Coordinates of N, CA and C in Angstrom, one line a residue:
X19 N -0.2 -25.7 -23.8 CA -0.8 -24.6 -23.2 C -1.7 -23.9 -24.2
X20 N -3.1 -23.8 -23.8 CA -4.0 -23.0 -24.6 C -3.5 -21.2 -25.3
X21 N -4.0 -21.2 -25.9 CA -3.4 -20.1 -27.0 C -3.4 -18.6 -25.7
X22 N -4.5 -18.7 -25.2 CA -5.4 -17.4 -24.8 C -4.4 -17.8 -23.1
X23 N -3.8 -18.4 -22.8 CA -3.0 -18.2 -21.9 C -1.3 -18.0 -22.4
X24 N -1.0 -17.7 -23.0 CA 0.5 -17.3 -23.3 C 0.5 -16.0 -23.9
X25 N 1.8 -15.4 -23.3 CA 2.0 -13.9 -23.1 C 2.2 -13.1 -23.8
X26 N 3.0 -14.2 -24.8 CA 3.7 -13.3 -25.8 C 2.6 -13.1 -27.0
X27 N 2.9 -12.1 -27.9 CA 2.1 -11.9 -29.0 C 1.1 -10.7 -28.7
X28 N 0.4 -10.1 -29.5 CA 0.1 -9.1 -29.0 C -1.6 -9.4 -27.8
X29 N -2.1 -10.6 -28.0 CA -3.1 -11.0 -26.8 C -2.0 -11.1 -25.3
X30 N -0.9 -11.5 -25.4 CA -0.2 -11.4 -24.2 C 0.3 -10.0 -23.7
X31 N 0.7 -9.1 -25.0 CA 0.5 -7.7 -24.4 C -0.9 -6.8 -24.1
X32 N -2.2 -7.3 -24.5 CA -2.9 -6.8 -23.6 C -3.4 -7.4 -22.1
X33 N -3.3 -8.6 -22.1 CA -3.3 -9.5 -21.0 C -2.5 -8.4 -19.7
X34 N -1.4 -8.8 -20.0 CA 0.5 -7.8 -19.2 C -0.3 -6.4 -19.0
X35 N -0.9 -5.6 -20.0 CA -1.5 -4.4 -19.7 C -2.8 -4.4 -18.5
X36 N -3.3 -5.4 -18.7 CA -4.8 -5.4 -17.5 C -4.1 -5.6 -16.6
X37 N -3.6 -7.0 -16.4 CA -2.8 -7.3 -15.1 C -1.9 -6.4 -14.3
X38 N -1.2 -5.3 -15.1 CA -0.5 -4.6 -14.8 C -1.5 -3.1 -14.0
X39 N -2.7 -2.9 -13.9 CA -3.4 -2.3 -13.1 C -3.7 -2.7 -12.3
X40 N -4.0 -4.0 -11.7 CA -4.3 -5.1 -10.8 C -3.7 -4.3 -9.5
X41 N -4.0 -4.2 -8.2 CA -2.7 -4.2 -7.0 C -2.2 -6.2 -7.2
X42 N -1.4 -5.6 -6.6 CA -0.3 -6.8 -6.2 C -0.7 -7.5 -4.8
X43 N -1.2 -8.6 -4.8 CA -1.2 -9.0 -3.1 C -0.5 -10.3 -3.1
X44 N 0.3 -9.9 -1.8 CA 0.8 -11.4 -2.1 C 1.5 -11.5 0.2
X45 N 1.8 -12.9 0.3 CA 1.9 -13.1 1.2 C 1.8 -14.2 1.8
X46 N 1.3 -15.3 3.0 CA 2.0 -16.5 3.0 C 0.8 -17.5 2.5
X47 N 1.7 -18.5 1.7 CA 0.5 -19.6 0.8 C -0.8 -20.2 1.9
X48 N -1.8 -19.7 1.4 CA -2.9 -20.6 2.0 C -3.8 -18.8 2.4
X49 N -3.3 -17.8 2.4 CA -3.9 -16.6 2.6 C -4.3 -15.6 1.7
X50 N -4.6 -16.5 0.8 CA -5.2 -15.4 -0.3 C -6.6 -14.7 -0.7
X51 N -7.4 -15.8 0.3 CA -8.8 -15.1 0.6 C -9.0 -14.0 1.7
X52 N -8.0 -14.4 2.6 CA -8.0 -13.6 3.8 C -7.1 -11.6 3.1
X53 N -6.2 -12.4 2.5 CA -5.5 -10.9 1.3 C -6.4 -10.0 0.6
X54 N -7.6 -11.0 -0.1 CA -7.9 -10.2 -1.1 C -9.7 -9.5 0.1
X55 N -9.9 -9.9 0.9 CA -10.6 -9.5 2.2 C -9.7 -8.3 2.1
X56 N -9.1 -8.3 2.9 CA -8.1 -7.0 2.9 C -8.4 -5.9 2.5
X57 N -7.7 -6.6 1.0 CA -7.6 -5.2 0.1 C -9.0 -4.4 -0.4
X58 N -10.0 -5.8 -0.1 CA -11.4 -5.2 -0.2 C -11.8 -3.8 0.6
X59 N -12.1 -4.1 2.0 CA -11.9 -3.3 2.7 C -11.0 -2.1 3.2
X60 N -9.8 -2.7 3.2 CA -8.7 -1.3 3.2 C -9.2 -0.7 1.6
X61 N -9.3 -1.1 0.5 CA -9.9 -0.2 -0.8 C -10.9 0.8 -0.2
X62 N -12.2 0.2 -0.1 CA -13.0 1.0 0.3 C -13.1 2.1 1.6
X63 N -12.3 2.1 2.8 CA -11.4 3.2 3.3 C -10.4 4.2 2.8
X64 N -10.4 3.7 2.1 CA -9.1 5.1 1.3 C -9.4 5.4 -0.1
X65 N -10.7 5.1 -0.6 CA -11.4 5.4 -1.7 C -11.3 7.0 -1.6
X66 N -11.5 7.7 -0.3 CA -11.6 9.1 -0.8 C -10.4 9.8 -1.0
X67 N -9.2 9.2 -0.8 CA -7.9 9.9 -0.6 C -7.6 10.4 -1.8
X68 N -8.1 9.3 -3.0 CA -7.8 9.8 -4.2 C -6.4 9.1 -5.0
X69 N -5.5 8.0 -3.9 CA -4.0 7.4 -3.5 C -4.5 6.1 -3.5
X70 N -5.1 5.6 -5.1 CA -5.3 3.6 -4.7 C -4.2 2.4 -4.4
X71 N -4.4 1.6 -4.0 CA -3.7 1.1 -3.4 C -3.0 0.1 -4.4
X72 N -1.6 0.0 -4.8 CA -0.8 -0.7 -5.9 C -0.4 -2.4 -5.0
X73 N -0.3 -2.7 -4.1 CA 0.5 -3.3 -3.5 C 0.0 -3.8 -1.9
X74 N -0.5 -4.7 -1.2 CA -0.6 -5.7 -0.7 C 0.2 -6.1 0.0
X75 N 1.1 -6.1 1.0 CA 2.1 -7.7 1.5 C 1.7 -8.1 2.7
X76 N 1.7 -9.4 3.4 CA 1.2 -9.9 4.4 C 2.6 -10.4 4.8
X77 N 3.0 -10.9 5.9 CA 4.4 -11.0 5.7 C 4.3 -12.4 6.9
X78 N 4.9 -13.8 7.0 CA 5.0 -14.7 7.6 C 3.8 -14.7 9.3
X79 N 4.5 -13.2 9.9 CA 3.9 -13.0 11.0 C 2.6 -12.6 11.0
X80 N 1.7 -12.1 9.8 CA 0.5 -11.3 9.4 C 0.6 -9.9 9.8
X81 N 1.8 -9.1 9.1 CA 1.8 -7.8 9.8 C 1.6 -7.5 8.0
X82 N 1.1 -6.3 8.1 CA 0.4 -5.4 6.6 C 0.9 -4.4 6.4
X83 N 1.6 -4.5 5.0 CA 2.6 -3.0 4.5 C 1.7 -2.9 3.2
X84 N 1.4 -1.7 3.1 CA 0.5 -1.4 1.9 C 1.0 0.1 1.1
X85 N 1.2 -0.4 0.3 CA 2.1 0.4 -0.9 C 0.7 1.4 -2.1
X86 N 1.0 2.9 -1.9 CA -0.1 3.5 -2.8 C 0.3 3.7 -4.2
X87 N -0.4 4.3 -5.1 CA 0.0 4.6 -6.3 C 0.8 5.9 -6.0
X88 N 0.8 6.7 -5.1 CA 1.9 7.4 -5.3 C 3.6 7.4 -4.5
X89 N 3.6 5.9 -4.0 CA 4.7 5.2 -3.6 C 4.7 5.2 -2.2
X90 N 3.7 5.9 -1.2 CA 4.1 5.7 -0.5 C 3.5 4.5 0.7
X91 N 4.3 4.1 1.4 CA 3.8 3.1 2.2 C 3.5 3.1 3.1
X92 N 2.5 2.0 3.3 CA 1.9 2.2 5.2 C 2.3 0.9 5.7
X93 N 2.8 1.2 6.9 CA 2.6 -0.5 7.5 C 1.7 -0.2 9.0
X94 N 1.0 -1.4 8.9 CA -0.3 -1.4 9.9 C -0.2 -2.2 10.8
X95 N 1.0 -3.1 10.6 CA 1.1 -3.9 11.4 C 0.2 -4.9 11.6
X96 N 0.4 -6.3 13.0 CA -0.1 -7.7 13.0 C -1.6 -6.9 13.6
X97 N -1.8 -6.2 14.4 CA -2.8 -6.0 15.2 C -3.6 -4.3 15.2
X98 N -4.9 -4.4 15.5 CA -5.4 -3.1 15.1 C -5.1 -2.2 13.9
X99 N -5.4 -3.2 12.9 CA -5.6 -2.6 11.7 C -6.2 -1.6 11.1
X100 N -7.8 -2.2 11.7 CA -9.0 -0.9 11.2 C -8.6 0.2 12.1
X101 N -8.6 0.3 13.5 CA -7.8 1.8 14.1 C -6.9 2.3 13.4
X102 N -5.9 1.8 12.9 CA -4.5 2.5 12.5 C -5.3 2.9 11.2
X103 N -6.2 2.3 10.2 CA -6.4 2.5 8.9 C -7.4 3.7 8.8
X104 N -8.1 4.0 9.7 CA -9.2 5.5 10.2 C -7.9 6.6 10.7
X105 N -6.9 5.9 11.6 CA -5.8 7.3 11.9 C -5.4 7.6 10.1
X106 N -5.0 6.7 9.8 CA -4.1 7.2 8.4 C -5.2 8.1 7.8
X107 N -6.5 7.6 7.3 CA -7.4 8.4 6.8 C -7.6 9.8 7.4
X108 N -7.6 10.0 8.5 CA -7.4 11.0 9.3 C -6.3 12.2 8.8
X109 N -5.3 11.5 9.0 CA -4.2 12.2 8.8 C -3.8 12.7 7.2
X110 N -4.3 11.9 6.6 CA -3.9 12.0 4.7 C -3.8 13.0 4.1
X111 N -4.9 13.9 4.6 CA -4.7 15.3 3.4 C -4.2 16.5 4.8
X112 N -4.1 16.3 5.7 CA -3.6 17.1 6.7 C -1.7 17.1 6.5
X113 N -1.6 16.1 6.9 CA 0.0 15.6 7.2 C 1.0 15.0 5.5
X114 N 0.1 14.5 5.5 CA 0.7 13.4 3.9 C 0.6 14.0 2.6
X115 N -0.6 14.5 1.8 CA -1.0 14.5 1.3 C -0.2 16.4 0.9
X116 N -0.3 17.2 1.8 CA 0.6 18.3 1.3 C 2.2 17.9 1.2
X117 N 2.8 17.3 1.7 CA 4.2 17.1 1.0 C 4.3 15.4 0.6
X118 N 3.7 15.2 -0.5 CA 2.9 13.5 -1.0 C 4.7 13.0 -1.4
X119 N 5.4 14.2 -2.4 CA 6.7 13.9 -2.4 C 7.7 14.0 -2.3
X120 N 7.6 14.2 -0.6 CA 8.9 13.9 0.3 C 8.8 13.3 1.1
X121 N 7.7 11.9 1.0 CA 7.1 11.1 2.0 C 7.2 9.9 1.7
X122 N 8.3 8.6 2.0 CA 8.5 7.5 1.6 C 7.5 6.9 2.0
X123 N 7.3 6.9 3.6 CA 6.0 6.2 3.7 C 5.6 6.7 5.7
X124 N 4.4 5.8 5.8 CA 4.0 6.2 7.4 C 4.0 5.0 8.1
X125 N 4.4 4.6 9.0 CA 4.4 3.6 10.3 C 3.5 3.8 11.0
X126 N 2.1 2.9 11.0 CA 1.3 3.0 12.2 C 1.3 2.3 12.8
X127 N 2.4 1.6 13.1 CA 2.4 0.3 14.4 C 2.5 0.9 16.0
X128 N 2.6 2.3 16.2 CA 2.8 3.1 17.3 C 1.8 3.1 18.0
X129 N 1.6 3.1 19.7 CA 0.6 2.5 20.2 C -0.2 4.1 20.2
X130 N 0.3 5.3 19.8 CA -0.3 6.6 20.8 C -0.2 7.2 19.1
X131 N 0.2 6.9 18.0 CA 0.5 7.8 16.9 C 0.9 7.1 15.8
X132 N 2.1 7.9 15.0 CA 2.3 7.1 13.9 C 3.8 8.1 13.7
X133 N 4.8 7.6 13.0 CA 5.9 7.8 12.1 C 6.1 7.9 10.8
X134 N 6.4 9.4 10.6 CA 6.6 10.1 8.8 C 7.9 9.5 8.4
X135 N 8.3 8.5 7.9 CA 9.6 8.4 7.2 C 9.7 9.5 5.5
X136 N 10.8 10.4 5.7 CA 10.8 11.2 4.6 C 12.2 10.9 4.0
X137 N 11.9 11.0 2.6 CA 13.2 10.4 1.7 C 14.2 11.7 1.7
X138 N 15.5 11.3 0.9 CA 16.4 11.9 0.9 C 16.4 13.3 0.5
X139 N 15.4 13.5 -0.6 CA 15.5 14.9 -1.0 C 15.1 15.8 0.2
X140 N 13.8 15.7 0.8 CA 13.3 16.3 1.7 C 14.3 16.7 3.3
X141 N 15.0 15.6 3.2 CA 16.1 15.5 4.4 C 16.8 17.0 4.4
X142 N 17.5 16.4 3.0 CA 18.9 17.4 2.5 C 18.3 18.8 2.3
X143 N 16.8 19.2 1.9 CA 16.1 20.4 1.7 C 16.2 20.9 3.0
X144 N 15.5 20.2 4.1 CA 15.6 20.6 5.3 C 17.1 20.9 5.9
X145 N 17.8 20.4 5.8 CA 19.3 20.7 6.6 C 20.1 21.8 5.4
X146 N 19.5 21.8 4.3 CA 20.0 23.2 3.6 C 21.2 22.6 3.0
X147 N 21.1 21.4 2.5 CA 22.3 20.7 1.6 C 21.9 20.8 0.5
X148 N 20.7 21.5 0.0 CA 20.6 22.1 -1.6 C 20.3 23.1 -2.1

């Protein structure tokens, strides 16, 4: 193996450092142009949120979970993508974006709307268990 592809040493820690800003796409073999299509386009939609996108998955069925840099996830499901991805944009600094962390992630697969999944802390704040 050529020198300039192995990890270790300090050319492999800055290698691991680039890579490591990269999003992640990944999903079923033979879709990787159709992925990185994707992430082109869903990028340039959510360019203004200010929330880039870490994370990619396509999943057997082609349904799309998309992970932000501040953890939270969207899934958009197999069908009507670009709709669901103008709602989320929509909604981002209204709904999401003021409580960014108490928000695991949003479900747009809903045919009329979409679902706030909120993590534990937020639960237990709300029911007054802290």
């Amino acid at each position: 193996m050529p020198p300039q592809y192995r990890l270790e040493g300090p050319a492999g820690a800055e290698w691991q450092l680039y890579f490591a800003q990269l999003p992640q796409l990944s999903g079923v073999e033979g879709r990787h142009a159709a992925l990185y299509e994707l992430y082109r386009v869903v990028s340039r939609q959510l360019a203004t949120l200010g929330d880039p996108i870490v994370e990619i998955h396509e999943d057997e069925r082609r349904s799309v979970r998309i992970v932000l840099r501040s953890g939270v996830w969207i899934n958009l499901g197999r069908e009507r993508g670009q709709s669901r991805l103008q709602l989320f944009g929509q909604i981002y600094k209204r709904v999401i974006e003021p409580d960014i962390t108490g928000i695991v992630g949003v479900d747009m697969r809903y045919p009329n709307g979409f679902a706030v999944k909120y993590g534990e802390n937020r639960v237990a704040r709300e029911r007054g268990d802290e």
